mmCIF file of C-alpha atoms in Angstrom:
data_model
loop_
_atom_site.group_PDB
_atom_site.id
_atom_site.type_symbol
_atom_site.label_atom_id
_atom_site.label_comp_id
_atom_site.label_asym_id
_atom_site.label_seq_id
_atom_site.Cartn_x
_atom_site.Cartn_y
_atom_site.Cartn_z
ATOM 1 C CA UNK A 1 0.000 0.000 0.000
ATOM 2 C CA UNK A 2 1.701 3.804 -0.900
ATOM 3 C CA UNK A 3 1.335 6.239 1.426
ATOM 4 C CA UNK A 4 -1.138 8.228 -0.369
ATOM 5 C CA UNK A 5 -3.437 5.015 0.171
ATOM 6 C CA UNK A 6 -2.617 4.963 3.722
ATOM 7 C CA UNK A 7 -3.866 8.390 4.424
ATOM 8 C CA UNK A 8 -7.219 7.988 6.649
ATOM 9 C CA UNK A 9 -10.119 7.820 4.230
ATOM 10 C CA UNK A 10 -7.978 7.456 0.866
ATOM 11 C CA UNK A 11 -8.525 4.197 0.187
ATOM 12 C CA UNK A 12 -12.001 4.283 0.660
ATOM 13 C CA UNK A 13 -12.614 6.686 -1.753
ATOM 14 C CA UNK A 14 -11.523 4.566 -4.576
ATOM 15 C CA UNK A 15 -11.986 1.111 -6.110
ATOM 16 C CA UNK A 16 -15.007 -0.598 -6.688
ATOM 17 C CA UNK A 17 -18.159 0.352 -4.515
ATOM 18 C CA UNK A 18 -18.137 -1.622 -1.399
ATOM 19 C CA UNK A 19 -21.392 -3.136 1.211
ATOM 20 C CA UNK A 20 -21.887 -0.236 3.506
ATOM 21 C CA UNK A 21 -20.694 2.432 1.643
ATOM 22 C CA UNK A 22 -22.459 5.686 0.397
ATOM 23 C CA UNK A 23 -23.376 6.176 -3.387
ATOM 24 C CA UNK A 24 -25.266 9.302 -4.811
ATOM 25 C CA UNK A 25 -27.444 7.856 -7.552
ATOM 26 C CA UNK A 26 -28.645 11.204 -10.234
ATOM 27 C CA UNK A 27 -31.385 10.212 -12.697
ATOM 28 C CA UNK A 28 -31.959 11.547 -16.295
ATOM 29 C CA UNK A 29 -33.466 15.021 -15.362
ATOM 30 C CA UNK A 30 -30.704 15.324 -12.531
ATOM 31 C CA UNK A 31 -32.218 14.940 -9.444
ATOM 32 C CA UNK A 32 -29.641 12.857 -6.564
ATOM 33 C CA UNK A 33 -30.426 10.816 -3.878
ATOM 34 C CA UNK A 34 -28.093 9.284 -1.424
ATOM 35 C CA UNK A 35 -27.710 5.696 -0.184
ATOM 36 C CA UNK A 36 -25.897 3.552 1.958
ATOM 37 C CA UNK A 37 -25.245 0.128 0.125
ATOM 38 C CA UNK A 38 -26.594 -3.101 1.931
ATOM 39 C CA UNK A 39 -26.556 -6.407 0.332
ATOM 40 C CA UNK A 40 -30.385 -7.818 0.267
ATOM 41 C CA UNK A 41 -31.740 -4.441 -0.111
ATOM 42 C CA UNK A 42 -33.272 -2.382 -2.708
ATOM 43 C CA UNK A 43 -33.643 1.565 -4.007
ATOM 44 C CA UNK A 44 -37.636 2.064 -4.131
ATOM 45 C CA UNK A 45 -38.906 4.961 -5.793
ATOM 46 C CA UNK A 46 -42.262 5.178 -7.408
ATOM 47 C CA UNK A 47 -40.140 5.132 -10.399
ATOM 48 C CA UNK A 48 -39.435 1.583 -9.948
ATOM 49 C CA UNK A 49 -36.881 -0.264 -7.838
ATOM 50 C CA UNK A 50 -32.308 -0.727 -7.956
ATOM 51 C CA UNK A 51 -31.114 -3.853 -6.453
ATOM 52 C CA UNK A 52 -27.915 -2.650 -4.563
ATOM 53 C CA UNK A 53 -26.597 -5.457 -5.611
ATOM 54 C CA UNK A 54 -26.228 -4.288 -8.592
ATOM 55 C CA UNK A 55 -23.952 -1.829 -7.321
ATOM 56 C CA UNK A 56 -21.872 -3.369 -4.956
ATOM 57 C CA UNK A 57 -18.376 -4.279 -6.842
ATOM 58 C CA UNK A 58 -19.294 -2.333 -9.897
ATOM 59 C CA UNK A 59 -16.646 0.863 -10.632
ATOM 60 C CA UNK A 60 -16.965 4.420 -9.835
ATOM 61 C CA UNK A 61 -19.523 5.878 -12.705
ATOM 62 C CA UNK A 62 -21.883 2.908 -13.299
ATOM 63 C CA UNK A 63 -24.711 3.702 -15.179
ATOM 64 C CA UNK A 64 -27.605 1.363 -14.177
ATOM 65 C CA UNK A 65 -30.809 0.977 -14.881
ATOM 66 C CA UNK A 66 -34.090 0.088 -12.835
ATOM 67 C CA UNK A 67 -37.314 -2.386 -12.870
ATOM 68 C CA UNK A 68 -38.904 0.069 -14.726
ATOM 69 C CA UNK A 69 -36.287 1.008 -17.181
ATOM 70 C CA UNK A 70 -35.258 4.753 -15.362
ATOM 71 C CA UNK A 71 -31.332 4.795 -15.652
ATOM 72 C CA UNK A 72 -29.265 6.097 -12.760
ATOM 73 C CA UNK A 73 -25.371 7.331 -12.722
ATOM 74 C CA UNK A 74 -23.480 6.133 -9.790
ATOM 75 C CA UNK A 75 -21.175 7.881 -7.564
ATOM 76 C CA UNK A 76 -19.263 8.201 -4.268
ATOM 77 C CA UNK A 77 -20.688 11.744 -2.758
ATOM 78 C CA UNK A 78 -18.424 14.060 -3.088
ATOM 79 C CA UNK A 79 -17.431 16.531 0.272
ATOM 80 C CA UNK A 80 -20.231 18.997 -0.724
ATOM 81 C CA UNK A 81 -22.630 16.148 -1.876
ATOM 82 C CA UNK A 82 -21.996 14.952 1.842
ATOM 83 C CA UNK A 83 -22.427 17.693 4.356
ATOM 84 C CA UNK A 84 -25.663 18.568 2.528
ATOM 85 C CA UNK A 85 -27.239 14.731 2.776
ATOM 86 C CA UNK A 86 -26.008 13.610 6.495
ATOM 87 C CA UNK A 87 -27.876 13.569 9.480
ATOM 88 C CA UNK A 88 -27.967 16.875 11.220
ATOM 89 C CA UNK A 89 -28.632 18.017 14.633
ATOM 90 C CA UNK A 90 -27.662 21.704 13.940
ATOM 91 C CA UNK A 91 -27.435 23.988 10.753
ATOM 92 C CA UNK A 92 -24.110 22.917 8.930
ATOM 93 C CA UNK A 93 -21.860 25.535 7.588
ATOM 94 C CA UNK A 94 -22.121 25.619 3.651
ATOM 95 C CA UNK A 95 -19.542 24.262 1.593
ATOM 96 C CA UNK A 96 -18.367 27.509 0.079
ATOM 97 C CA UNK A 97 -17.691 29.208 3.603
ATOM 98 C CA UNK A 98 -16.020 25.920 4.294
ATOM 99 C CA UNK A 99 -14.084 26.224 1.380
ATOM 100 C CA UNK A 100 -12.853 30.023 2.647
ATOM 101 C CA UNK A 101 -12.014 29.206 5.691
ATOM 102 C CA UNK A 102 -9.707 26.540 4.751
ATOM 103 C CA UNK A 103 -8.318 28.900 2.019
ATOM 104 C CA UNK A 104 -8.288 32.223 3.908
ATOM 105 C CA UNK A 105 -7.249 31.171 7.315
ATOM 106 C CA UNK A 106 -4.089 28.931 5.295
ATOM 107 C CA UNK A 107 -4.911 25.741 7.310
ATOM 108 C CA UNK A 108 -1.992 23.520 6.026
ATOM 109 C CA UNK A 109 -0.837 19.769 6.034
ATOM 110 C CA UNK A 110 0.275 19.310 10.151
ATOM 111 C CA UNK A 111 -1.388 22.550 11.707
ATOM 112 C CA UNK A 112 -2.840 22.686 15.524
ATOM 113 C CA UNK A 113 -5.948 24.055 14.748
ATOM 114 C CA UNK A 114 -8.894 24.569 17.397
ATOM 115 C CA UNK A 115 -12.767 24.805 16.027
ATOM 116 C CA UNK A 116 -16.119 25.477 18.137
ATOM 117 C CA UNK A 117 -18.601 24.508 17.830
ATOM 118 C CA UNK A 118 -18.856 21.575 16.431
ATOM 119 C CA UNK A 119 -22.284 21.195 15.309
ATOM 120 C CA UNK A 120 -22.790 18.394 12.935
ATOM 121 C CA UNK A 121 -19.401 17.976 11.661
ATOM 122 C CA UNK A 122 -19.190 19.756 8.424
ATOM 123 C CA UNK A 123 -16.703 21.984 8.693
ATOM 124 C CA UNK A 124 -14.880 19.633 10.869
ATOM 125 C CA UNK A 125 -14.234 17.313 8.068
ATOM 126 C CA UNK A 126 -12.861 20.287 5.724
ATOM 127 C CA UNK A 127 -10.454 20.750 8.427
ATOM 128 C CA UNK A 128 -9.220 17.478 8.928
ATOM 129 C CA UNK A 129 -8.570 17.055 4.951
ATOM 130 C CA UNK A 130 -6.418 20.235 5.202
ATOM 131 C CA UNK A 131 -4.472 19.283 8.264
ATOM 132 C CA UNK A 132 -3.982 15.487 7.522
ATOM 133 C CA UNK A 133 -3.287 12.742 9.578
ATOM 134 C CA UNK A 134 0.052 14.726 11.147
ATOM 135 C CA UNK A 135 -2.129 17.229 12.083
ATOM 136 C CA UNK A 136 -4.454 18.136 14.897
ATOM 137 C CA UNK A 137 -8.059 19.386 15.139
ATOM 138 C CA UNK A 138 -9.417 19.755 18.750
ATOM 139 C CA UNK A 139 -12.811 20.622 18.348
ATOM 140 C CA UNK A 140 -15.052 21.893 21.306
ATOM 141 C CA UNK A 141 -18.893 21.613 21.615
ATOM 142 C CA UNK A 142 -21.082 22.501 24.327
ATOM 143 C CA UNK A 143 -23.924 20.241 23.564
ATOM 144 C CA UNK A 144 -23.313 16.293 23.898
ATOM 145 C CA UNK A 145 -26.202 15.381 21.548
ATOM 146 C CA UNK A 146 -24.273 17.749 18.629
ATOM 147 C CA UNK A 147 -20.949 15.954 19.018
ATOM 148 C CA UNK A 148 -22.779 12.561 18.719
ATOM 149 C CA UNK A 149 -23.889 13.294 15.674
ATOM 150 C CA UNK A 150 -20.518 15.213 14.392
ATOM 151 C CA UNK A 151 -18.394 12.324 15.776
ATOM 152 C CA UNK A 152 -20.804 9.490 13.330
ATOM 153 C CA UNK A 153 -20.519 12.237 10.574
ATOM 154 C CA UNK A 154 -16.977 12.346 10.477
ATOM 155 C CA UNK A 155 -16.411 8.871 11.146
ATOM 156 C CA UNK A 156 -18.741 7.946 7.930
ATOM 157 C CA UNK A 157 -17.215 10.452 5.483
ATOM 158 C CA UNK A 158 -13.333 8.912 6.469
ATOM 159 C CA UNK A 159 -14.590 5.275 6.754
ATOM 160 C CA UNK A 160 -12.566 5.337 10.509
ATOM 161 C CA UNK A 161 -12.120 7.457 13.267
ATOM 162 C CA UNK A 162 -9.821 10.684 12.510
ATOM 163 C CA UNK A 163 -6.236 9.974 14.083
ATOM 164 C CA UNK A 164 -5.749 13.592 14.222
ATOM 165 C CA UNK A 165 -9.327 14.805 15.500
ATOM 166 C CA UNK A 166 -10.142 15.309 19.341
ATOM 167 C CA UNK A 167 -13.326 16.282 20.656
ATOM 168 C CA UNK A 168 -13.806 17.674 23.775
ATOM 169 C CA UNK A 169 -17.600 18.385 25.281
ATOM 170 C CA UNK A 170 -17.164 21.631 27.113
ATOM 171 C CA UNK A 171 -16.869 25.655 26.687
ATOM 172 C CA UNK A 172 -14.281 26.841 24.988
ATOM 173 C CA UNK A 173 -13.710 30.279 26.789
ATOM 174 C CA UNK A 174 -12.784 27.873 29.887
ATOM 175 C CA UNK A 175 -11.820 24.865 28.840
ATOM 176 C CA UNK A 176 -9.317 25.843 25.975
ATOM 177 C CA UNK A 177 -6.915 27.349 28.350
ATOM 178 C CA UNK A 178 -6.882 23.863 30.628
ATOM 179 C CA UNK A 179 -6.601 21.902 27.134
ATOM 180 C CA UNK A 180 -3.980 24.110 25.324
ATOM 181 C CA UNK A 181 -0.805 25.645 25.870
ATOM 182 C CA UNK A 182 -0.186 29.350 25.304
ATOM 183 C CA UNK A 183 1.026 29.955 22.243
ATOM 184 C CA UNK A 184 0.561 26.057 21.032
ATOM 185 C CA UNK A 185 -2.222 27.118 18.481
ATOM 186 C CA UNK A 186 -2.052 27.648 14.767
ATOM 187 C CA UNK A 187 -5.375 28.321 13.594
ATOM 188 C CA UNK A 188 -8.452 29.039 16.078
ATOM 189 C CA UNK A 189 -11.910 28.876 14.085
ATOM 190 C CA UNK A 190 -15.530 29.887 16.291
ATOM 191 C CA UNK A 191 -18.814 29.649 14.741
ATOM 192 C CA UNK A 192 -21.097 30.817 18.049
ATOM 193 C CA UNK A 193 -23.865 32.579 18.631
ATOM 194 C CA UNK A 194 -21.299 35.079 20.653
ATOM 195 C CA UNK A 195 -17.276 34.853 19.988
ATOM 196 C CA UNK A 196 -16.623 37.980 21.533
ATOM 197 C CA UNK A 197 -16.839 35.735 24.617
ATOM 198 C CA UNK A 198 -13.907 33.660 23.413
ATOM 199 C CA UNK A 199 -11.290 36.366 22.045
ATOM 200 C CA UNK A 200 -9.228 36.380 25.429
ATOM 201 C CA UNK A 201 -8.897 32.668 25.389
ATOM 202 C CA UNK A 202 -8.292 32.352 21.524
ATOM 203 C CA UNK A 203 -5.538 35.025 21.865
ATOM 204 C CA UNK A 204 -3.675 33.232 24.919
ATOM 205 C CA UNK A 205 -3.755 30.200 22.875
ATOM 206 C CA UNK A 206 -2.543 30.950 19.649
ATOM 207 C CA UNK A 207 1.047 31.088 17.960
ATOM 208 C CA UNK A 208 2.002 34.577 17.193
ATOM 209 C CA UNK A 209 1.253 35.020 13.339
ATOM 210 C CA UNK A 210 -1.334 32.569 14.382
ATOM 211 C CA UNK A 211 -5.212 32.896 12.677
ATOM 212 C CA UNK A 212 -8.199 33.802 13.915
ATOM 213 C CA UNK A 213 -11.531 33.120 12.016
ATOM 214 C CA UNK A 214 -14.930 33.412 12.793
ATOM 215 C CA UNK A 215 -17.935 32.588 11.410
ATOM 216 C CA UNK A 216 -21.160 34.936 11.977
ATOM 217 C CA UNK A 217 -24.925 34.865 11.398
ATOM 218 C CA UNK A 218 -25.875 38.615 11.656
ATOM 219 C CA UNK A 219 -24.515 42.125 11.090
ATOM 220 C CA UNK A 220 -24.832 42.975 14.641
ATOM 221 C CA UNK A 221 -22.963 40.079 15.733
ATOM 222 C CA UNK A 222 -20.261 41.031 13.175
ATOM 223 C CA UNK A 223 -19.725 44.697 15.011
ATOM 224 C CA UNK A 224 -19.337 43.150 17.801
ATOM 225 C CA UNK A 225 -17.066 40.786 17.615
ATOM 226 C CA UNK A 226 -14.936 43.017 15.462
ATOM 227 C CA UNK A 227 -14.822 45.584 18.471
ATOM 228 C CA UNK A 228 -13.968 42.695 20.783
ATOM 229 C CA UNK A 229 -10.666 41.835 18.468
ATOM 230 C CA UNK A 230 -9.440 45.488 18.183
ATOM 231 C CA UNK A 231 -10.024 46.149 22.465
ATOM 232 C CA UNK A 232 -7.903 43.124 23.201
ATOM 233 C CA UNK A 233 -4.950 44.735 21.643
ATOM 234 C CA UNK A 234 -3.093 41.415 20.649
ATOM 235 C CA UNK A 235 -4.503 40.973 17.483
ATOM 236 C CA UNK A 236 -4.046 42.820 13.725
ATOM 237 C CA UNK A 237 -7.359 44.924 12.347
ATOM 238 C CA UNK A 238 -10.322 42.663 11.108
ATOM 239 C CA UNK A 239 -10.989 41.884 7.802
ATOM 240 C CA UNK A 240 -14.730 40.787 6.950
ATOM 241 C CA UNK A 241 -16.355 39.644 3.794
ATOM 242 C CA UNK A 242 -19.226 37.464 2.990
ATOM 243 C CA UNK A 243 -19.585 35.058 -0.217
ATOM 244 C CA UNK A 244 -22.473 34.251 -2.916
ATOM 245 C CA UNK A 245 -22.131 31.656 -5.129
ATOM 246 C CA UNK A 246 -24.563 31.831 -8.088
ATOM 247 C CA UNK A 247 -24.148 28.902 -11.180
ATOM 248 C CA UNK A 248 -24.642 28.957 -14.530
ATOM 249 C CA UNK A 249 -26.915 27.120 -16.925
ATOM 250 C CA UNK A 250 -24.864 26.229 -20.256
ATOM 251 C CA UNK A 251 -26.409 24.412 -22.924
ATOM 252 C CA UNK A 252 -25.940 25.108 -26.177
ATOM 253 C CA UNK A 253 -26.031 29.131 -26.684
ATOM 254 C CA UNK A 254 -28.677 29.083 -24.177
ATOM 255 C CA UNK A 255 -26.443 30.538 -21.647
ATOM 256 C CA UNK A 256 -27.354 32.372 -18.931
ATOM 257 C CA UNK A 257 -27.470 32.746 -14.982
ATOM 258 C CA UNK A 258 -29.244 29.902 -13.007
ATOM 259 C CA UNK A 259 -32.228 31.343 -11.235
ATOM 260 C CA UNK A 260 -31.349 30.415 -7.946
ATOM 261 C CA UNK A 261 -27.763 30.854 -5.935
ATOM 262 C CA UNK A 262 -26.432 30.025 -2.375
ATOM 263 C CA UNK A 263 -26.398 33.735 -1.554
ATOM 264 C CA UNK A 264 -25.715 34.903 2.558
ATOM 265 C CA UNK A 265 -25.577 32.240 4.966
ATOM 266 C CA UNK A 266 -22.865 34.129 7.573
ATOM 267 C CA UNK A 267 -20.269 37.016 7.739
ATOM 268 C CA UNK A 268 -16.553 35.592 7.931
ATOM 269 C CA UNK A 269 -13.966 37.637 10.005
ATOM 270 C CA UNK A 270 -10.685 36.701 9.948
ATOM 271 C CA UNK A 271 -7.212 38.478 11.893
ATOM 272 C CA UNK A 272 -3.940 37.596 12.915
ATOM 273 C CA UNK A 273 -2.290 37.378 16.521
ATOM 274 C CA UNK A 274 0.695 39.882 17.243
ATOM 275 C CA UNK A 275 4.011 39.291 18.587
ATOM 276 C CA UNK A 276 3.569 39.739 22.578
ATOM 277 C CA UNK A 277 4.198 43.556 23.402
ATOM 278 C CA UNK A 278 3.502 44.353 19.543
ATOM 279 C CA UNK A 279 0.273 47.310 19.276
ATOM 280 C CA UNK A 280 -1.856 46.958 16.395
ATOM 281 C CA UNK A 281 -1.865 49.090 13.674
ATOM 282 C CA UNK A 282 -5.000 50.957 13.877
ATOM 283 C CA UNK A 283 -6.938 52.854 11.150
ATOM 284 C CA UNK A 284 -6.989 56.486 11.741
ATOM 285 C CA UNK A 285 -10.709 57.088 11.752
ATOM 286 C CA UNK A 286 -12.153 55.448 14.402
ATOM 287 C CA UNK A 287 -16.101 54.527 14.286
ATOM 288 C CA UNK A 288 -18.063 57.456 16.561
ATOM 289 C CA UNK A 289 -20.023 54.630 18.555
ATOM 290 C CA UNK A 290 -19.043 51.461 19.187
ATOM 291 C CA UNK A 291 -21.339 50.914 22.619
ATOM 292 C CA UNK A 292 -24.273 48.470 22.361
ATOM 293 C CA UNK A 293 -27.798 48.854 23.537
ATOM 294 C CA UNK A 294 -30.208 46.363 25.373
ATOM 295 C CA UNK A 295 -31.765 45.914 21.343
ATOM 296 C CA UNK A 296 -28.598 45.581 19.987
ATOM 297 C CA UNK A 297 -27.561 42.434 22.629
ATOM 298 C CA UNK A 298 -30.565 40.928 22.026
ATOM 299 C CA UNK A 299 -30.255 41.026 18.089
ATOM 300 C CA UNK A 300 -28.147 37.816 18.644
ATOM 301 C CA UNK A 301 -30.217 35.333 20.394
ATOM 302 C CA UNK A 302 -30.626 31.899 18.832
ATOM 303 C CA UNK A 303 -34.617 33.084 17.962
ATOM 304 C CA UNK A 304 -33.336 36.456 16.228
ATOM 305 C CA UNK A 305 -30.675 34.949 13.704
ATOM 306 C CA UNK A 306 -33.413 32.645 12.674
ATOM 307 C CA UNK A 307 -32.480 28.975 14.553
ATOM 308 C CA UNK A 308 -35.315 26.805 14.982
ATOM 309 C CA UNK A 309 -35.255 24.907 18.373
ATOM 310 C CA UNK A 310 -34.142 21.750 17.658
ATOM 311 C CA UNK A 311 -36.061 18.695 20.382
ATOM 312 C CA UNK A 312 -34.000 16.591 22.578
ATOM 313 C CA UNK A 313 -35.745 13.814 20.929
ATOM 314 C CA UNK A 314 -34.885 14.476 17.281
ATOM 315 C CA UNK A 315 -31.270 15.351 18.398
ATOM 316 C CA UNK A 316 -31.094 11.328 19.661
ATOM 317 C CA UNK A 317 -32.755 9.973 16.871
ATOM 318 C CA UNK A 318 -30.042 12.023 14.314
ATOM 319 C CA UNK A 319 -27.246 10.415 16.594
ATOM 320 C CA UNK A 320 -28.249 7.227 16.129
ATOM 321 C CA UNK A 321 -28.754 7.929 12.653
ATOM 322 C CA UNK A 322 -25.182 8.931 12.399
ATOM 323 C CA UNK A 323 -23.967 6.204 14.319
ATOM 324 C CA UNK A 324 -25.371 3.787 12.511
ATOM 325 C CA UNK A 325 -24.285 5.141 9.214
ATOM 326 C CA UNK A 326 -20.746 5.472 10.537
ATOM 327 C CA UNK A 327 -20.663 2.036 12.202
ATOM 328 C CA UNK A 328 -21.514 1.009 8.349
ATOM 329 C CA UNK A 329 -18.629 2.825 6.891
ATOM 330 C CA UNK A 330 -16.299 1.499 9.133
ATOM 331 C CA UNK A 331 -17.444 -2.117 8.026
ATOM 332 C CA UNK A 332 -16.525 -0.410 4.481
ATOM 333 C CA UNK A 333 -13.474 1.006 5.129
ATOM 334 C CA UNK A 334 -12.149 -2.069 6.782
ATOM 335 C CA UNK A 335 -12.460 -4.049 3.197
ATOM 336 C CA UNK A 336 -10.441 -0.900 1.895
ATOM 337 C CA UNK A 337 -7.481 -1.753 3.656
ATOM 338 C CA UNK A 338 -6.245 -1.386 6.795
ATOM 339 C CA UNK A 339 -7.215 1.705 9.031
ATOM 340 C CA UNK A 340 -4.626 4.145 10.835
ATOM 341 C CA UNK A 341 -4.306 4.508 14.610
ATOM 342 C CA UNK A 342 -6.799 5.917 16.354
ATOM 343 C CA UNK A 343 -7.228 8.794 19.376
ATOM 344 C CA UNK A 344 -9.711 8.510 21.652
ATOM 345 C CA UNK A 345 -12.118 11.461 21.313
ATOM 346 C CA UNK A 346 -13.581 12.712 24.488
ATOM 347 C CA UNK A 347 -16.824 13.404 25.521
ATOM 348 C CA UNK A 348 -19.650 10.921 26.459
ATOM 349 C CA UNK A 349 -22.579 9.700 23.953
ATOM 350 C CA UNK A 350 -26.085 10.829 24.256
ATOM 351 C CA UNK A 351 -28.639 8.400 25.621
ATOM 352 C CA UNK A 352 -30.242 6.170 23.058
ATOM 353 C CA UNK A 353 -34.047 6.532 23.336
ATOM 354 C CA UNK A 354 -37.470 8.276 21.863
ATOM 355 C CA UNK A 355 -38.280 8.711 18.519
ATOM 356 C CA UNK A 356 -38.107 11.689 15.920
ATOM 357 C CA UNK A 357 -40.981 14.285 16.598
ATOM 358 C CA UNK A 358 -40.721 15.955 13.200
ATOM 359 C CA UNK A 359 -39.152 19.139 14.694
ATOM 360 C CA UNK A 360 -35.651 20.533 12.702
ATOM 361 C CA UNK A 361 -34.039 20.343 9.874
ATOM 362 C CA UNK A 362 -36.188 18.018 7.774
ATOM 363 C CA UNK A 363 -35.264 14.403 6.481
ATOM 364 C CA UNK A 364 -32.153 12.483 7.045
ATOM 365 C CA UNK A 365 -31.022 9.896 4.821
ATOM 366 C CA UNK A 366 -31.810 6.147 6.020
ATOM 367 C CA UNK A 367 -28.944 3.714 6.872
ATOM 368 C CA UNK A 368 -30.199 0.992 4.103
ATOM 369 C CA UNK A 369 -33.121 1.645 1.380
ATOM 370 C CA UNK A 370 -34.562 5.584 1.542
ATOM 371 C CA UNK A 371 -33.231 8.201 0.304
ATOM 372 C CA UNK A 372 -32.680 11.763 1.394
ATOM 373 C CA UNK A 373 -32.884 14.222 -2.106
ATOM 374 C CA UNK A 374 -30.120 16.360 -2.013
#
């Protein structure tokens, strides 16, 4: 085996499809659907029904057809195909601000980086592609039933645990200090309802030259965290930006703009720490009011930036979902060859019970036959 095979989740992304892995099927007028191969079962759509077996050992780009004649390409998912079709407990942050984040906060083969919140794992996985398996990722969530569902995630995307990822269950403004030495950090990335709260600790933590980048919901939130950085002192002046992606329909000299694009889903704000006893350069007009009112604070509350409550019941029915679907991809990845060492991510697993109320983020895609449309 090379060493580019041996790199956690390599190997499973090529070769022949395998029992247990994930295939996006796209039909003639283009519409996907994502499912987890299982030997015995079927595809049913009221368009007729696709044996997986008629999958499993066929290559990468299969075109197959149904009982009732519909033909269907066959593919592994790729990373934005993914974050869009697993389970989710919370809102996942969209493949183009993923993509940014990697790009504009340099996160590079073997870097300490630091993430909260988890969430559902998205972004997680972006950042353990950049940093590798020499790497480290030491994400922090708050809410046990969120890193459930992260931890199956990432384990299902990779086909094995992450040897570089570590999850802790805790705050970050108090837990990073016990966790991380000063100065130990290379990149530090917060997506929270309020990182102003978490500037002192990011600063202790990182490397000088070291990054800083957040990712926010709301305009208000966005002021304030950018006054946070520049009262601290230890960091360079904010830069902030937000990014629309909008595609094109090509076909034939019928070009012309698609009528729908990803436009805002969050501000990103990115800076750099200083050298200890270095002052920031500071632009010489300074904003006349930088002081918040009672409205202003409560601009940010998980009701005002538009998050919909998400039940304690839902959250343990998408953590089994994602542990199932991860426990399946490991089966996979273990008939890809064999898998790297392993850390032990912390943090203890939410309590396996109830069933999905219907509240959140709509379907998730089922462990064998269903589909989940992307």
């Amino acid at each position: 085996m090379t060493m580019t095979d041996a790199t956690t989740g390599a190997a499973a992304r090529r070769g022949p499809f395998r029992d247990g892995e994930r295939v996006q099927l796209t039909d003639e007028k283009g519409r996907m659907s994502t499912i987890t191969l299982t030997a015995g079962q079927a595809f049913h759509t009221h368009r007729g029904v696709l044996e997986h077996e008629s999958l499993i050992g066929a290559d990468e780009g299969t075109v197959v057809t149904n009982s009732a004649g519909n033909r269907y390409q066959a593919l592994r998912p790729l990373l934005k195909d993914f974050v869009l079709s697993m389970p989710r407990g919370a809102a996942v942050i969209y493949p183009k601000d993923a993509a940014q984040i990697v790009t504009m906060a340099d996160i590079f083969p073997g870097a300490r980086v630091v993430e909260a919140g988890v969430g559902s794992g998205a972004l997680t996985i972006s950042l353990l592609r950049a940093v590798g398996d020499t790497g480290r990722v030491h994400s922090f969530e708050l809410r046990p039933e969120f890193a459930d569902v992260a931890r199956g995630n990432v384990t299902t995307m990779f086909g094995a645990d992450h040897p570089a990822w570590q999850l802790t269950i805790g705050d970050l403004a108090t837990e990073l200090g016990v966790q991380e030495e000063p100065g130990s950090v290379d990149r530090i990335v917060l997506d929270m309802l309020a990182p102003w709260e978490c500037i002192d600790a990011a600063a202790t933590a990182l490397a000088p030259g070291g990054v800083l980048i957040t990712y926010i919901a709301t305009v208000t939130q966005l002021s304030r965290v950018a006054e946070a950085v520049r009262d601290d002192g230890r960091f360079t002046e904010p830069e902030s930006w937000e990014t629309m992606v909008r595609g094109w329909h090509v076909e034939g000299l019928a070009v012309r703009p698609d009528h729908r694009m990803v436009a805002h889903t969050a501000f990103l704000l990115m800076t750099r720490r200083l050298a200890d006893g270095s002052e920031r350069l500071a632009p010489r007009r300074r904003a006349s009011k930088t002081d918040y009112t009672e409205a202003d604070l409560n601009a940010w509350t998980p009701g005002a930036v538009g998050e919909r409550p998400v039940s304690d019941k839902r959250l343990r029915k998408v953590g089994r979902d994602a542990s199932r679907l991860a426990e399946r991809a490991r089966e996979a990845g273990a008939g890809a060859g064999p898998a790297p060492a392993v850390n032990t991510a912390a943090g203890t697993a939410a309590e396996d019970a109830g069933n999905d109320d219907g509240a959140g983020h709509g379907p998730v895609t089922d462990a064998v036959g269903d589909s989940t449309t992307n």
